[in-house]
Coordinates of C-alpha atoms and ligand atoms in Angstrom, one line a residue:
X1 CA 0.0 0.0 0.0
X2 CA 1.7 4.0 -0.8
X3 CA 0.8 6.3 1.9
X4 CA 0.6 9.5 1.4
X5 CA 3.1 12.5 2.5
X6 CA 1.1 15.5 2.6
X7 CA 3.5 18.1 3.4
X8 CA 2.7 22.2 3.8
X9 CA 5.3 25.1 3.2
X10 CA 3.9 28.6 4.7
X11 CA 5.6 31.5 6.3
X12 CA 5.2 32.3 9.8
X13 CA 1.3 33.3 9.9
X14 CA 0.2 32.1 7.0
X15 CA -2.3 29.9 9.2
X16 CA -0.2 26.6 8.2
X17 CA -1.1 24.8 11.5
X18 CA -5.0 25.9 10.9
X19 CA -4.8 24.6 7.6
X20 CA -3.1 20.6 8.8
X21 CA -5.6 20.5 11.3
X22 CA -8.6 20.9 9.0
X23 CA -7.3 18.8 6.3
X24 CA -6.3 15.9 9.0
X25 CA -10.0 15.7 9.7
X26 CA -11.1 15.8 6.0
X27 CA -8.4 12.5 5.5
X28 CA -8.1 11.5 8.8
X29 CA -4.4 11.5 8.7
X30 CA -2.2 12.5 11.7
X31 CA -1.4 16.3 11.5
X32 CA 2.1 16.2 12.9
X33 CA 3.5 19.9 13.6
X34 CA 7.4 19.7 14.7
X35 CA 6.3 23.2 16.0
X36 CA 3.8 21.9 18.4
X37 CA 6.2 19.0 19.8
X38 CA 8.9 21.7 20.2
X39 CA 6.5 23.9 22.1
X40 CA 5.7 21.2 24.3
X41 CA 9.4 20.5 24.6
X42 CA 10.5 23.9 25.8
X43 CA 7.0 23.6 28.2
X44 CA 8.5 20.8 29.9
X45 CA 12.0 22.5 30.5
X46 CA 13.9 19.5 29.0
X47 CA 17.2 19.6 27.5
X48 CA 15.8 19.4 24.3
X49 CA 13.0 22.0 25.7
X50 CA 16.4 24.8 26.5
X51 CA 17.9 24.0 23.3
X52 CA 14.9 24.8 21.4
X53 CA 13.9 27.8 23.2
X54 CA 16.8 29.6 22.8
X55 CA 17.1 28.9 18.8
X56 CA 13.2 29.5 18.7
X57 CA 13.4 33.2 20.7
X58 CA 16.0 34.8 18.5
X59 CA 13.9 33.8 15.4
X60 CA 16.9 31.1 14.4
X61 CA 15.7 27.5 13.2
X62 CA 16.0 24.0 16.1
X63 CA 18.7 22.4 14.9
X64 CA 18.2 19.0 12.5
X65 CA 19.2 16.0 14.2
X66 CA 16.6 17.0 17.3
X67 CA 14.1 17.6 14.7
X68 CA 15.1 14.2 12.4
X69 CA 15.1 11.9 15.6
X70 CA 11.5 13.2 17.2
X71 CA 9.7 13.2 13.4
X72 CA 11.6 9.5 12.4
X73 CA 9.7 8.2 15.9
X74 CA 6.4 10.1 15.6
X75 CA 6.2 8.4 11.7
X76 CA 6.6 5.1 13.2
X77 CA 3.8 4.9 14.9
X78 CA 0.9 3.2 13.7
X79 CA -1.9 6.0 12.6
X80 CA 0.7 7.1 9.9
X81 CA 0.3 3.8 8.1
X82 CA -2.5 5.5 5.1
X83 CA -0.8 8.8 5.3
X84 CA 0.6 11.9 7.3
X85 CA 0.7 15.7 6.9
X86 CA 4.1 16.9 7.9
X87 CA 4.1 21.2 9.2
X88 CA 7.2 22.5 9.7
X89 CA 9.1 19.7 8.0
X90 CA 11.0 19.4 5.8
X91 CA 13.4 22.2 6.1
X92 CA 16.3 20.9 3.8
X93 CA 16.9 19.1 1.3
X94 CA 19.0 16.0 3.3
X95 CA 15.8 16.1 5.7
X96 CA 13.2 15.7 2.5
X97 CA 15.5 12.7 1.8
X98 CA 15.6 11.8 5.2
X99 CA 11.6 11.5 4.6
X100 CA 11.9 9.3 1.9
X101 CA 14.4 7.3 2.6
X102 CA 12.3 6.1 5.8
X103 CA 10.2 4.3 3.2
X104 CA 10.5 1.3 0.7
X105 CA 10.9 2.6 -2.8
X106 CA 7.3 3.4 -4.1
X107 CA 5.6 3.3 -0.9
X108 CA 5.5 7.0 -0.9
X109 CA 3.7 9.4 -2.4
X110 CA 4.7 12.9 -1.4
X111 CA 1.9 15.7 -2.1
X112 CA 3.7 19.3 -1.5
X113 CA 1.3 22.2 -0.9
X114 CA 3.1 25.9 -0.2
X115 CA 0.5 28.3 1.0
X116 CA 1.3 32.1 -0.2
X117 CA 1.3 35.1 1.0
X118 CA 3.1 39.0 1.3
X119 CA 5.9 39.5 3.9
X120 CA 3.8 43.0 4.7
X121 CA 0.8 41.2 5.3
X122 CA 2.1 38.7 7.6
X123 CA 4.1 41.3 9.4
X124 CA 1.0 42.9 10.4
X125 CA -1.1 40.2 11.0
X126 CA 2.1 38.6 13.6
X127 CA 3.3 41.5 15.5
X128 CA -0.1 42.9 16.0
X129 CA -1.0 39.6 18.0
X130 CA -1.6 39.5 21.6
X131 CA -1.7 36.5 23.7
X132 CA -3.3 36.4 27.2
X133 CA -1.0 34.0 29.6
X134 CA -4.3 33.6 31.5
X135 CA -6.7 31.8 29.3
X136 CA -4.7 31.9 25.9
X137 CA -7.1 34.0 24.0
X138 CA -6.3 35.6 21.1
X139 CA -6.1 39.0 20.4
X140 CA -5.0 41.4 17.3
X141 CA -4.0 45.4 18.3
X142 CA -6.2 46.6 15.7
X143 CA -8.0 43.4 13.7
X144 CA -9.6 41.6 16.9
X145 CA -8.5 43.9 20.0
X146 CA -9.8 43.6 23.6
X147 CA -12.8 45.3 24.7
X148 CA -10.5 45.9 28.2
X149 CA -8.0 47.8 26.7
X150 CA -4.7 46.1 27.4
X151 CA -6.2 43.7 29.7
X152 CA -8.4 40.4 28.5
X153 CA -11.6 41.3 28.1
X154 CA -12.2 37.7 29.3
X155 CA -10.1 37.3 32.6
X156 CA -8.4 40.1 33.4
X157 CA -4.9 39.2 32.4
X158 CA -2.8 41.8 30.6
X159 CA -2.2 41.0 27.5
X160 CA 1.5 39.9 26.2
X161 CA 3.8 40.2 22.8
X162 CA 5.0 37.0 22.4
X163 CA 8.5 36.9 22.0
X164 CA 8.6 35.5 18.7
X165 CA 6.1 37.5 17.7
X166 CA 8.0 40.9 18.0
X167 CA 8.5 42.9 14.5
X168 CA 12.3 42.3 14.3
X169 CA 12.1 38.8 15.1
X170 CA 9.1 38.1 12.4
X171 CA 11.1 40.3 9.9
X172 CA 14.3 37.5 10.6
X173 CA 11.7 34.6 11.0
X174 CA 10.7 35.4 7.2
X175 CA 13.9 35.9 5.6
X176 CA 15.0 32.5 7.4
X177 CA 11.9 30.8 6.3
X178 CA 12.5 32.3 2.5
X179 CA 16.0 31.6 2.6
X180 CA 15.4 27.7 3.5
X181 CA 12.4 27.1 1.7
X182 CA 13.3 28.3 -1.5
X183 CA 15.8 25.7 -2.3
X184 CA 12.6 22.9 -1.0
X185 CA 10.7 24.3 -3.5
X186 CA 12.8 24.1 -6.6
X187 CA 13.6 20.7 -5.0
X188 CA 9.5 19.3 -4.9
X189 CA 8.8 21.3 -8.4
X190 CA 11.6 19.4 -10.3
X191 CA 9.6 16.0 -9.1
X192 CA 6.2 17.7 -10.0
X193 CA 5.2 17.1 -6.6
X194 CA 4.8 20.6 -6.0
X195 CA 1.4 23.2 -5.7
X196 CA 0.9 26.4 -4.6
X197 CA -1.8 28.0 -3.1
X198 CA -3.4 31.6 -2.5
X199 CA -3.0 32.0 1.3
X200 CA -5.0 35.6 1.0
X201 CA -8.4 33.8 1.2
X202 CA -10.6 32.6 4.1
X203 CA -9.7 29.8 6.1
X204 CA -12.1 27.6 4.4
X205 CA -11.1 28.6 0.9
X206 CA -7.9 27.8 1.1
X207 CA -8.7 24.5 2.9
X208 CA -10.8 24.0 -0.2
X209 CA -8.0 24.5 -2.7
X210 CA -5.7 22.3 -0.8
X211 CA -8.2 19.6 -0.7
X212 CA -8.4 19.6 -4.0
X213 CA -5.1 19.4 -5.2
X214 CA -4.6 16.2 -2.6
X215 CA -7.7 14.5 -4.2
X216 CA -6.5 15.2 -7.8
X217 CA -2.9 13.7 -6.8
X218 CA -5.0 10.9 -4.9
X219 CA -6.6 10.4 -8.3
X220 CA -3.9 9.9 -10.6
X221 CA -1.9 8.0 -8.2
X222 CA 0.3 10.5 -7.6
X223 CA 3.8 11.2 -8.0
X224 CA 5.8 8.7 -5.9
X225 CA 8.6 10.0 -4.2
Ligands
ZN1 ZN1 -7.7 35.8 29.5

C-alpha cells in the first residue's frame, strides 16, 4: 500500500497549523506539527526543551538531528500507516530525503502544498498579535483587539507580545523561512510534486483549494517520491 506524505510550506502566519488540522479531519491522517512537539518540549524545561527555546526566541531554526530523531519516531507509529501531513518539516533538502528514505521505494507518495502570501501582510497580521497568559485567547491590536483595553476582556490578564512574535524577530523569521524554503521548493517542483496556493483567502477557501489538489494527486496516483 503507498501512503501519502502531505506536506505544507507557509511562512510564519500564513495559518499553516490551521490549515493541517482541518485537512487531517477531511483525510483522517495524523497532522504532525514539529512546531507543536517543540513547544511542548520547551513547556516541559527539558534539555531538548532549553535548546529549542533559545534557537526559537531569537527567530533562528531548532537544529536538525533534534528535529530528524522526534519526526523518524512520531512516523513510526501506527496511525501514519495510510498517510501523514508533515508542518514545519522538511526544512532541507537531506531532511526531504531523510523523509523518503524512511520508506521502501514506491511506498510514498509525497503531495507538497506551499500556501502564499506578502511578507507586509504577515508582518501585520504577527506583530499585531496579543496572547493572554491567563486563558490563551487571542487578540490582534487593531483586527480583533480587547474590549478591556490592554487587559483580557475575558479574565483580566494583561495581555503579552510573544516573543517570537516581535516585529524584528518576524522580519528575521521570514527571511529565514525564505532563505530555507526556496531551495525545497525548486527541490518538490523538479519531481512535479509541488502546488501552490493563495493563502490571501478565508480559512475555508484555502482548505478547499488544498483539498483539491490532494484529491487530484489521490486520483492519478500520484507522484511517488
Ligand atoms: Zn484571558
Amino acid at each position: 500500500m503507498t501512503r501519502i506524505a502531505i506536506i505544507l510550506f507557509g511562512p510564519p502566519g500564513a495559518g499553516k497549523g490551521t490549515q493541517a488540522r482541518l485537512l487531517s479531519r477531511a483525510l483522517g491522517f495524523p497532522a504532525i506539527s514539529t512546531g507543536d512537539i517543540l513547544r511542548e518540549a520547551v513547556a516541559a524545561g527539558s534539555d531538548l526543551g532549553r535548546t529549542a527555546k533559545s534557537h526559537m526566541e531569537s527567530g533562528g531554526l531548532v537544529p536538525d538531528a533534534v528535529v530528524d530523531e522526534i519526526v523518524k519516531e512520531r512516523l513510526a507509529r501506527q496511525n501514519c500507516t495510510r498517510g501523514f501531513i508533515l508542518d514545519g518539516y522538511p526544512r532541507t533538502i537531506p531532511q526531504a530525503e531523510f523523509i523518503s528514505g524512511l520508506f521502501a521505494p514506491g511506498k510514498l507518495a509525497t503531495v507538497v502544498v506551499g500556501i502564499d502570501v506578502d511578507d507586509d501582510v504577515l508582518l501585520d497580521r504577527l506583530s499585531g498579535r496579543r496572547i493572554c497568559p491567563g486563558c490563551r485567547k487571542m487578540f490582534h491590536v487593531r483586527k480583533s483587539p480587547s474590549g478591556a483595553g490592554d487587559r483580557c476582556d475575558e479574565c483580566g490578564t494583561g495581555l503579552v507580545l510573544r516573543p517570537d512574535d516581535a516585529e524584528e524577530v518576524v522580519r528575521e523569521r521570514l527571511q529565514v523561512y525564505h532563505r530555507n524554503t526556496k531551495p525545497l521548493i525548486d527541490y518538490y517542483r523538479a519531481r512535479d510534486q509541488y502546488s501552490k496556493v493563495d493563502g490571501s483567502g478565508s480559512v475555508e477557501a484555502i482548505s478547499e483549494c488544498i483539498l483539491g489538489i490532494v484529491r487530484k494527486r489521490q486520483g492519478a496516483g500520484a507522484a511517488g517520491n
